[in-house]
mmCIF file of C-alpha atoms in Angstrom:
data_model
loop_
_atom_site.group_PDB
_atom_site.id
_atom_site.type_symbol
_atom_site.label_atom_id
_atom_site.label_comp_id
_atom_site.label_asym_id
_atom_site.label_seq_id
_atom_site.Cartn_x
_atom_site.Cartn_y
_atom_site.Cartn_z
ATOM 1 C CA MET A 1 19.766 10.979 35.605
ATOM 2 C CA VAL A 2 20.000 13.579 37.662
ATOM 3 C CA GLY A 3 23.415 13.197 37.801
ATOM 4 C CA ALA A 4 25.103 16.651 37.260
ATOM 5 C CA ALA A 5 25.652 19.348 40.226
ATOM 6 C CA THR A 6 24.586 22.251 37.914
ATOM 7 C CA GLU A 7 20.616 20.678 36.769
ATOM 8 C CA PRO A 8 18.037 22.032 38.967
ATOM 9 C CA GLY A 9 16.984 20.350 41.963
ATOM 10 C CA VAL A 10 13.383 21.586 42.022
ATOM 11 C CA SER A 11 10.936 19.206 44.957
ATOM 12 C CA ALA A 12 8.952 19.665 47.366
ATOM 13 C CA LEU A 13 12.042 19.774 50.083
ATOM 14 C CA LEU A 14 14.540 21.291 47.503
ATOM 15 C CA THR A 15 14.317 24.472 45.484
ATOM 16 C CA ALA A 16 16.595 25.637 42.324
ATOM 17 C CA GLU A 17 19.407 27.124 44.441
ATOM 18 C CA ASP A 18 20.145 23.621 46.429
ATOM 19 C CA GLY A 19 21.098 22.116 43.062
ATOM 20 C CA ALA A 20 20.700 18.596 42.270
ATOM 21 C CA PRO A 21 20.409 15.290 45.358
ATOM 22 C CA VAL A 22 23.701 13.992 43.241
ATOM 23 C CA ALA A 23 26.246 14.604 41.561
ATOM 24 C CA LEU A 24 28.599 12.872 39.227
ATOM 25 C CA GLU A 25 32.642 12.950 38.146
ATOM 26 C CA ASN A 26 34.254 11.419 35.595
ATOM 27 C CA ALA A 27 31.403 10.205 34.160
ATOM 28 C CA ASP A 28 34.038 8.808 31.020
ATOM 29 C CA ALA A 29 36.008 7.078 32.205
ATOM 30 C CA GLY A 30 37.537 3.939 31.095
ATOM 31 C CA SER A 31 37.828 1.801 34.546
ATOM 32 C CA ARG A 32 35.134 -0.319 35.321
ATOM 33 C CA ILE A 33 35.055 0.820 38.322
ATOM 34 C CA LEU A 34 32.633 3.140 39.935
ATOM 35 C CA LEU A 35 32.747 5.117 43.756
ATOM 36 C CA VAL A 36 29.823 5.250 45.427
ATOM 37 C CA CYS A 37 30.111 8.187 48.509
ATOM 38 C CA GLU A 38 26.461 8.226 49.942
ATOM 39 C CA HIS A 39 27.366 10.660 52.818
ATOM 40 C CA ALA A 40 30.038 12.347 50.926
ATOM 41 C CA SER A 41 28.416 16.454 52.454
ATOM 42 C CA ARG A 42 27.310 17.776 55.428
ATOM 43 C CA ARG A 43 25.409 20.798 53.288
ATOM 44 C CA LEU A 44 21.365 20.599 54.213
ATOM 45 C CA PRO A 45 18.205 22.214 51.523
ATOM 46 C CA ARG A 46 17.710 25.209 51.883
ATOM 47 C CA ARG A 47 14.124 24.637 53.765
ATOM 48 C CA MET A 48 15.597 22.586 56.460
ATOM 49 C CA GLY A 49 16.896 24.835 58.317
ATOM 50 C CA THR A 50 19.797 23.075 61.279
ATOM 51 C CA LEU A 51 17.398 20.332 62.431
ATOM 52 C CA GLY A 52 18.245 22.706 65.492
ATOM 53 C CA LEU A 53 21.689 20.945 66.251
ATOM 54 C CA SER A 54 24.389 23.603 66.566
ATOM 55 C CA ALA A 55 27.657 24.038 64.137
ATOM 56 C CA GLU A 56 29.752 21.918 65.925
ATOM 57 C CA ALA A 57 26.854 19.293 65.817
ATOM 58 C CA LEU A 58 27.128 20.081 61.464
ATOM 59 C CA GLU A 59 29.998 19.470 61.568
ATOM 60 C CA SER A 60 31.055 16.575 62.918
ATOM 61 C CA HIS A 61 30.898 12.607 61.913
ATOM 62 C CA ILE A 62 27.165 12.676 62.262
ATOM 63 C CA ALA A 63 26.659 14.854 59.496
ATOM 64 C CA TRP A 64 28.816 13.166 57.223
ATOM 65 C CA ASP A 65 31.778 11.310 55.890
ATOM 66 C CA PRO A 66 34.743 13.377 56.297
ATOM 67 C CA GLY A 67 37.282 13.317 53.776
ATOM 68 C CA ALA A 68 35.432 9.767 52.062
ATOM 69 C CA LEU A 69 34.839 12.193 48.521
ATOM 70 C CA ALA A 70 38.709 13.640 48.651
ATOM 71 C CA VAL A 71 39.347 10.323 48.959
ATOM 72 C CA CYS A 72 37.373 9.108 45.983
ATOM 73 C CA GLN A 73 38.191 11.647 43.579
ATOM 74 C CA LEU A 74 41.781 10.849 43.948
ATOM 75 C CA LEU A 75 40.776 7.232 42.857
ATOM 76 C CA ALA A 76 39.208 8.483 40.687
ATOM 77 C CA ALA A 77 41.956 10.675 38.915
ATOM 78 C CA SER A 78 43.418 7.496 39.980
ATOM 79 C CA LEU A 79 42.248 4.637 38.647
ATOM 80 C CA ASP A 80 40.267 6.405 35.852
ATOM 81 C CA ALA A 81 36.741 5.688 37.685
ATOM 82 C CA MET A 82 33.195 6.965 37.029
ATOM 83 C CA LEU A 83 32.215 8.823 41.005
ATOM 84 C CA ILE A 84 28.464 9.384 41.830
ATOM 85 C CA TYR A 85 28.329 10.681 44.661
ATOM 86 C CA GLN A 86 25.293 12.642 47.139
ATOM 87 C CA ARG A 87 25.498 16.521 47.782
ATOM 88 C CA PHE A 88 23.316 16.309 51.247
ATOM 89 C CA SER A 89 23.754 15.377 54.527
ATOM 90 C CA ARG A 90 23.123 12.084 55.764
ATOM 91 C CA LEU A 91 20.682 13.518 58.235
ATOM 92 C CA VAL A 92 17.808 14.545 55.804
ATOM 93 C CA TYR A 93 18.605 11.383 54.416
ATOM 94 C CA ASP A 94 20.446 8.132 54.961
ATOM 95 C CA CYS A 95 21.374 7.338 51.274
ATOM 96 C CA ASN A 96 22.913 3.649 52.587
ATOM 97 C CA ARG A 97 19.229 2.562 53.954
ATOM 98 C CA PRO A 98 16.521 1.643 52.123
ATOM 99 C CA PRO A 99 13.102 4.439 53.147
ATOM 100 C CA ASP A 100 11.532 1.809 55.686
ATOM 101 C CA SER A 101 15.224 1.981 58.341
ATOM 102 C CA PRO A 102 15.051 3.747 60.913
ATOM 103 C CA GLY A 103 18.160 5.283 60.368
ATOM 104 C CA ALA A 104 17.752 7.036 56.887
ATOM 105 C CA MET A 105 16.362 9.442 58.828
ATOM 106 C CA PRO A 106 17.695 9.351 62.089
ATOM 107 C CA ALA A 107 16.091 10.977 65.034
ATOM 108 C CA VAL A 108 19.685 10.363 67.827
ATOM 109 C CA SER A 109 23.219 9.651 66.091
ATOM 110 C CA GLU A 110 25.792 8.858 68.929
ATOM 111 C CA ILE A 111 25.336 10.946 71.265
ATOM 112 C CA PHE A 112 23.577 14.207 69.347
ATOM 113 C CA ASP A 113 19.541 14.235 69.750
ATOM 114 C CA ILE A 114 18.653 15.771 66.054
ATOM 115 C CA PRO A 115 14.831 17.560 66.721
ATOM 116 C CA GLY A 116 14.488 17.893 62.706
ATOM 117 C CA ASN A 117 14.265 14.052 62.522
ATOM 118 C CA ALA A 118 12.291 13.607 65.904
ATOM 119 C CA ALA A 119 9.047 12.374 65.081
ATOM 120 C CA LEU A 120 8.277 13.121 61.488
ATOM 121 C CA SER A 121 4.742 12.249 59.482
ATOM 122 C CA ALA A 122 3.984 9.717 57.252
ATOM 123 C CA ALA A 123 4.558 13.254 53.968
ATOM 124 C CA GLU A 124 7.370 14.795 55.463
ATOM 125 C CA ARG A 125 9.720 10.561 55.302
ATOM 126 C CA LEU A 126 8.420 10.596 52.082
ATOM 127 C CA ALA A 127 8.537 14.606 50.751
ATOM 128 C CA ARG A 128 12.672 13.382 51.821
ATOM 129 C CA THR A 129 12.980 10.583 50.514
ATOM 130 C CA GLU A 130 11.389 11.625 47.170
ATOM 131 C CA ALA A 131 14.027 14.180 46.744
ATOM 132 C CA ILE A 132 16.929 12.219 48.419
ATOM 133 C CA TYR A 133 16.884 8.586 47.702
ATOM 134 C CA SER A 134 15.044 8.599 45.001
ATOM 135 C CA PRO A 135 17.257 10.507 42.897
ATOM 136 C CA PHE A 136 19.917 8.808 44.023
ATOM 137 C CA ARG A 137 18.642 5.324 43.419
ATOM 138 C CA LYS A 138 18.253 6.186 39.902
ATOM 139 C CA GLY A 139 21.052 7.540 39.236
ATOM 140 C CA LEU A 140 22.737 4.829 40.575
ATOM 141 C CA SER A 141 20.923 1.755 39.317
ATOM 142 C CA ASP A 142 20.651 3.543 35.680
ATOM 143 C CA LEU A 143 24.494 3.947 35.482
ATOM 144 C CA ILE A 144 24.630 0.458 36.456
ATOM 145 C CA LYS A 145 22.395 -0.402 33.862
ATOM 146 C CA THR A 146 23.823 1.456 30.864
ATOM 147 C CA ARG A 147 26.950 -0.409 32.124
ATOM 148 C CA VAL A 148 25.916 -3.411 31.996
ATOM 149 C CA ALA A 149 23.935 -3.222 29.006
ATOM 150 C CA ASN A 150 27.445 -2.154 27.355
ATOM 151 C CA ARG A 151 29.476 -4.966 28.300
ATOM 152 C CA ARG A 152 30.881 -3.579 30.814
ATOM 153 C CA PRO A 153 29.754 -4.117 34.361
ATOM 154 C CA PRO A 154 30.994 -1.932 36.688
ATOM 155 C CA VAL A 155 32.259 -2.968 40.187
ATOM 156 C CA ILE A 156 30.928 -1.302 42.681
ATOM 157 C CA VAL A 157 32.137 -0.162 45.906
ATOM 158 C CA THR A 158 31.492 2.077 47.903
ATOM 159 C CA MET A 159 33.686 4.682 50.827
ATOM 160 C CA HIS A 160 33.213 5.378 53.862
ATOM 161 C CA SER A 161 35.213 7.186 57.050
ATOM 162 C CA PHE A 162 34.849 6.308 60.451
ATOM 163 C CA THR A 163 34.455 7.659 63.633
ATOM 164 C CA PRO A 164 38.451 7.033 65.951
ATOM 165 C CA VAL A 165 35.961 7.361 69.279
ATOM 166 C CA TRP A 166 32.588 6.062 69.460
ATOM 167 C CA HIS A 167 30.955 6.332 72.384
ATOM 168 C CA GLY A 168 34.022 7.000 74.410
ATOM 169 C CA ARG A 169 35.556 4.225 73.422
ATOM 170 C CA PRO A 170 38.724 4.674 70.903
ATOM 171 C CA ARG A 171 39.056 2.450 67.639
ATOM 172 C CA GLU A 172 41.995 1.061 66.756
ATOM 173 C CA VAL A 173 40.693 -0.359 63.547
ATOM 174 C CA GLU A 174 42.110 2.012 60.288
ATOM 175 C CA VAL A 175 40.285 0.547 57.312
ATOM 176 C CA GLY A 176 37.469 -1.471 57.507
ATOM 177 C CA ILE A 177 36.828 -4.080 54.256
ATOM 178 C CA LEU A 178 33.005 -4.768 54.076
ATOM 179 C CA HIS A 179 30.708 -6.653 52.278
ATOM 180 C CA ASP A 180 27.365 -8.974 53.065
ATOM 181 C CA SER A 181 26.832 -12.528 51.367
ATOM 182 C CA ASP A 182 29.548 -11.971 48.963
ATOM 183 C CA SER A 183 32.680 -12.136 49.879
ATOM 184 C CA ARG A 184 34.883 -12.301 46.881
ATOM 185 C CA LEU A 185 36.667 -8.588 45.939
ATOM 186 C CA ALA A 186 36.396 -8.424 49.495
ATOM 187 C CA ASP A 187 38.213 -11.754 49.667
ATOM 188 C CA ALA A 188 40.872 -10.380 47.515
ATOM 189 C CA PHE A 189 41.891 -7.462 49.107
ATOM 190 C CA LEU A 190 42.291 -8.239 52.424
ATOM 191 C CA ALA A 191 43.859 -11.244 50.496
ATOM 192 C CA ASP A 192 46.430 -8.404 49.000
ATOM 193 C CA ALA A 193 46.417 -5.850 52.226
ATOM 194 C CA ALA A 194 47.211 -8.936 54.764
ATOM 195 C CA GLU A 195 50.922 -8.476 52.889
ATOM 196 C CA ASP A 196 50.993 -4.725 53.713
ATOM 197 C CA ASP A 197 51.372 -3.473 57.578
ATOM 198 C CA ALA A 198 50.955 -0.071 56.503
ATOM 199 C CA PHE A 199 47.156 0.167 58.026
ATOM 200 C CA VAL A 200 45.264 -1.483 60.026
ATOM 201 C CA THR A 201 42.718 -3.379 57.886
ATOM 202 C CA ARG A 202 39.650 -5.297 59.584
ATOM 203 C CA ARG A 203 37.324 -7.096 57.673
ATOM 204 C CA ASN A 204 33.784 -6.391 58.841
ATOM 205 C CA ALA A 205 35.086 -3.403 61.311
ATOM 206 C CA PRO A 206 34.613 -1.327 62.510
ATOM 207 C CA TYR A 207 30.795 -2.226 61.664
ATOM 208 C CA GLY A 208 29.507 -5.261 59.610
ATOM 209 C CA PRO A 209 26.373 -6.394 58.000
ATOM 210 C CA GLN A 210 24.408 -7.266 60.961
ATOM 211 C CA ASP A 211 25.031 -3.109 61.750
ATOM 212 C CA GLY A 212 22.014 -2.209 58.301
ATOM 213 C CA VAL A 213 25.685 -0.606 56.611
ATOM 214 C CA THR A 214 25.138 -3.002 53.596
ATOM 215 C CA HIS A 215 21.751 -1.006 51.634
ATOM 216 C CA THR A 216 23.997 -0.274 48.476
ATOM 217 C CA LEU A 217 25.507 -3.495 48.541
ATOM 218 C CA ILE A 218 22.968 -5.321 48.702
ATOM 219 C CA GLU A 219 20.289 -3.061 46.079
ATOM 220 C CA HIS A 220 23.646 -2.369 43.668
ATOM 221 C CA GLY A 221 25.705 -5.207 43.297
ATOM 222 C CA ILE A 222 23.697 -8.254 45.502
ATOM 223 C CA HIS A 223 20.972 -7.689 43.063
ATOM 224 C CA ASN A 224 22.627 -7.740 39.997
ATOM 225 C CA GLY A 225 26.183 -10.255 40.840
ATOM 226 C CA LEU A 226 28.173 -7.563 40.288
ATOM 227 C CA LEU A 227 31.515 -7.285 42.482
ATOM 228 C CA ASN A 228 31.106 -4.962 45.293
ATOM 229 C CA VAL A 229 32.880 -3.164 48.220
ATOM 230 C CA MET A 230 32.090 -0.649 50.852
ATOM 231 C CA ILE A 231 35.392 0.211 52.454
ATOM 232 C CA GLU A 232 35.448 2.436 56.385
ATOM 233 C CA ILE A 233 38.282 5.033 56.153
ATOM 234 C CA ARG A 234 39.293 5.885 59.663
ATOM 235 C CA ASN A 235 38.476 10.073 59.574
ATOM 236 C CA ASP A 236 41.992 11.196 61.874
ATOM 237 C CA LEU A 237 44.109 9.574 58.824
ATOM 238 C CA ILE A 238 42.347 11.465 56.223
ATOM 239 C CA ALA A 239 41.391 14.687 57.757
ATOM 240 C CA SER A 240 44.639 16.202 55.483
ATOM 241 C CA LYS A 241 44.788 17.071 51.975
ATOM 242 C CA ASP A 242 48.224 14.601 53.054
ATOM 243 C CA GLY A 243 46.337 11.896 54.393
ATOM 244 C CA GLN A 244 43.230 11.885 51.290
ATOM 245 C CA ARG A 245 46.557 10.926 49.511
ATOM 246 C CA VAL A 246 48.359 9.295 50.967
ATOM 247 C CA LEU A 247 45.142 6.377 51.850
ATOM 248 C CA ALA A 248 43.946 7.258 48.252
ATOM 249 C CA GLY A 249 47.326 5.062 47.148
ATOM 250 C CA TYR A 250 46.641 2.270 49.562
ATOM 251 C CA ILE A 251 43.330 1.738 48.500
ATOM 252 C CA GLY A 252 43.627 2.452 45.460
ATOM 253 C CA ASP A 253 46.997 -0.139 45.257
ATOM 254 C CA HIS A 254 44.854 -2.541 46.754
ATOM 255 C CA LEU A 255 42.174 -2.454 45.266
ATOM 256 C CA GLY A 256 44.139 -2.592 41.673
ATOM 257 C CA LYS A 257 45.278 -6.081 42.520
ATOM 258 C CA ALA A 258 42.690 -7.809 44.324
ATOM 259 C CA LEU A 259 40.178 -7.005 40.894
ATOM 260 C CA MET A 260 43.555 -8.551 38.911
ATOM 261 C CA ARG A 261 42.863 -11.212 41.061
ATOM 262 C CA LEU A 262 39.951 -12.355 40.499
ATOM 263 C CA GLU A 263 40.083 -11.470 36.656
ATOM 264 C CA PRO A 264 44.103 -12.256 35.529
#
C-alpha cells in the first residue's frame, strides 16, 4: 500500500522530494474506527507551482480543511483509531470526489478563480487522478479489505472543517453530522448529542448528499456495508490547539456512545 509519508511518490506529477500522496498513522490501532481526512493538507506538488494563486488563497479554506487533521490525530490517540489522510491540497485533486466530478479539480472555489485548474486537458486530469486519487482510493480500500478479512470490519469516519462565512453569509451550525443513504451512525450520534448543548450540531449541514460531498462514504462505507459518517466542524472553532482538543473530546465522546448504541 502507498501509505507511509516516507515512501517515494514519483509519478508524472509527484517527485521523490514530494513524497507519497497518502499517509497512515496508528497502523496497529485496536479500535474498529478508521479515520479518514481527505483535505488534510494545503501542500502543492513542486511541479504544480502555485496554481496561479496568492499565498493568502493557498492558506485559506479553499486549499484544505484547517484543523481537520489535528482533530483526527487527537481522536486517533484518544480512541486508539487508525488514520489515513491525503498529503496534498484538495486544489490539485479533491479525494472526496470521483474523477468525473467537476469538483475533483475545481476551476473555481467560492470567490476564487484557480488559474492552474482552468481548461485542464484530459491528459492533465488523468495525471492528477493517477498521482493523487488512485493511491488514496487504493490505500483506503486495501485497509478496509484487510480489516474485513481479519473479521474486524472498520467504522468509517471522515473528518472535515468548513468556513464560518460562505459567499458572505454567516453559518450558525458548528458541527455537521453528514450521511448518505446509510444513516445508522449519524442517527446514533445525533441522538446522543441531542442531550448536549455545547455546540450547534445538525444533520447534513452545512452540506449534504445533494452537494456531492458523500463520495468517500458511498465508495468505501456504503458499498462495503460498513457503518460510516462524515463530520464537519466550523473551522474557527478549531483554529487553536485548545479548540482542537475541545472538539476532539466532544466528537470522541459522542462517537463512542453512538457506537455503543449500535453495538451494545
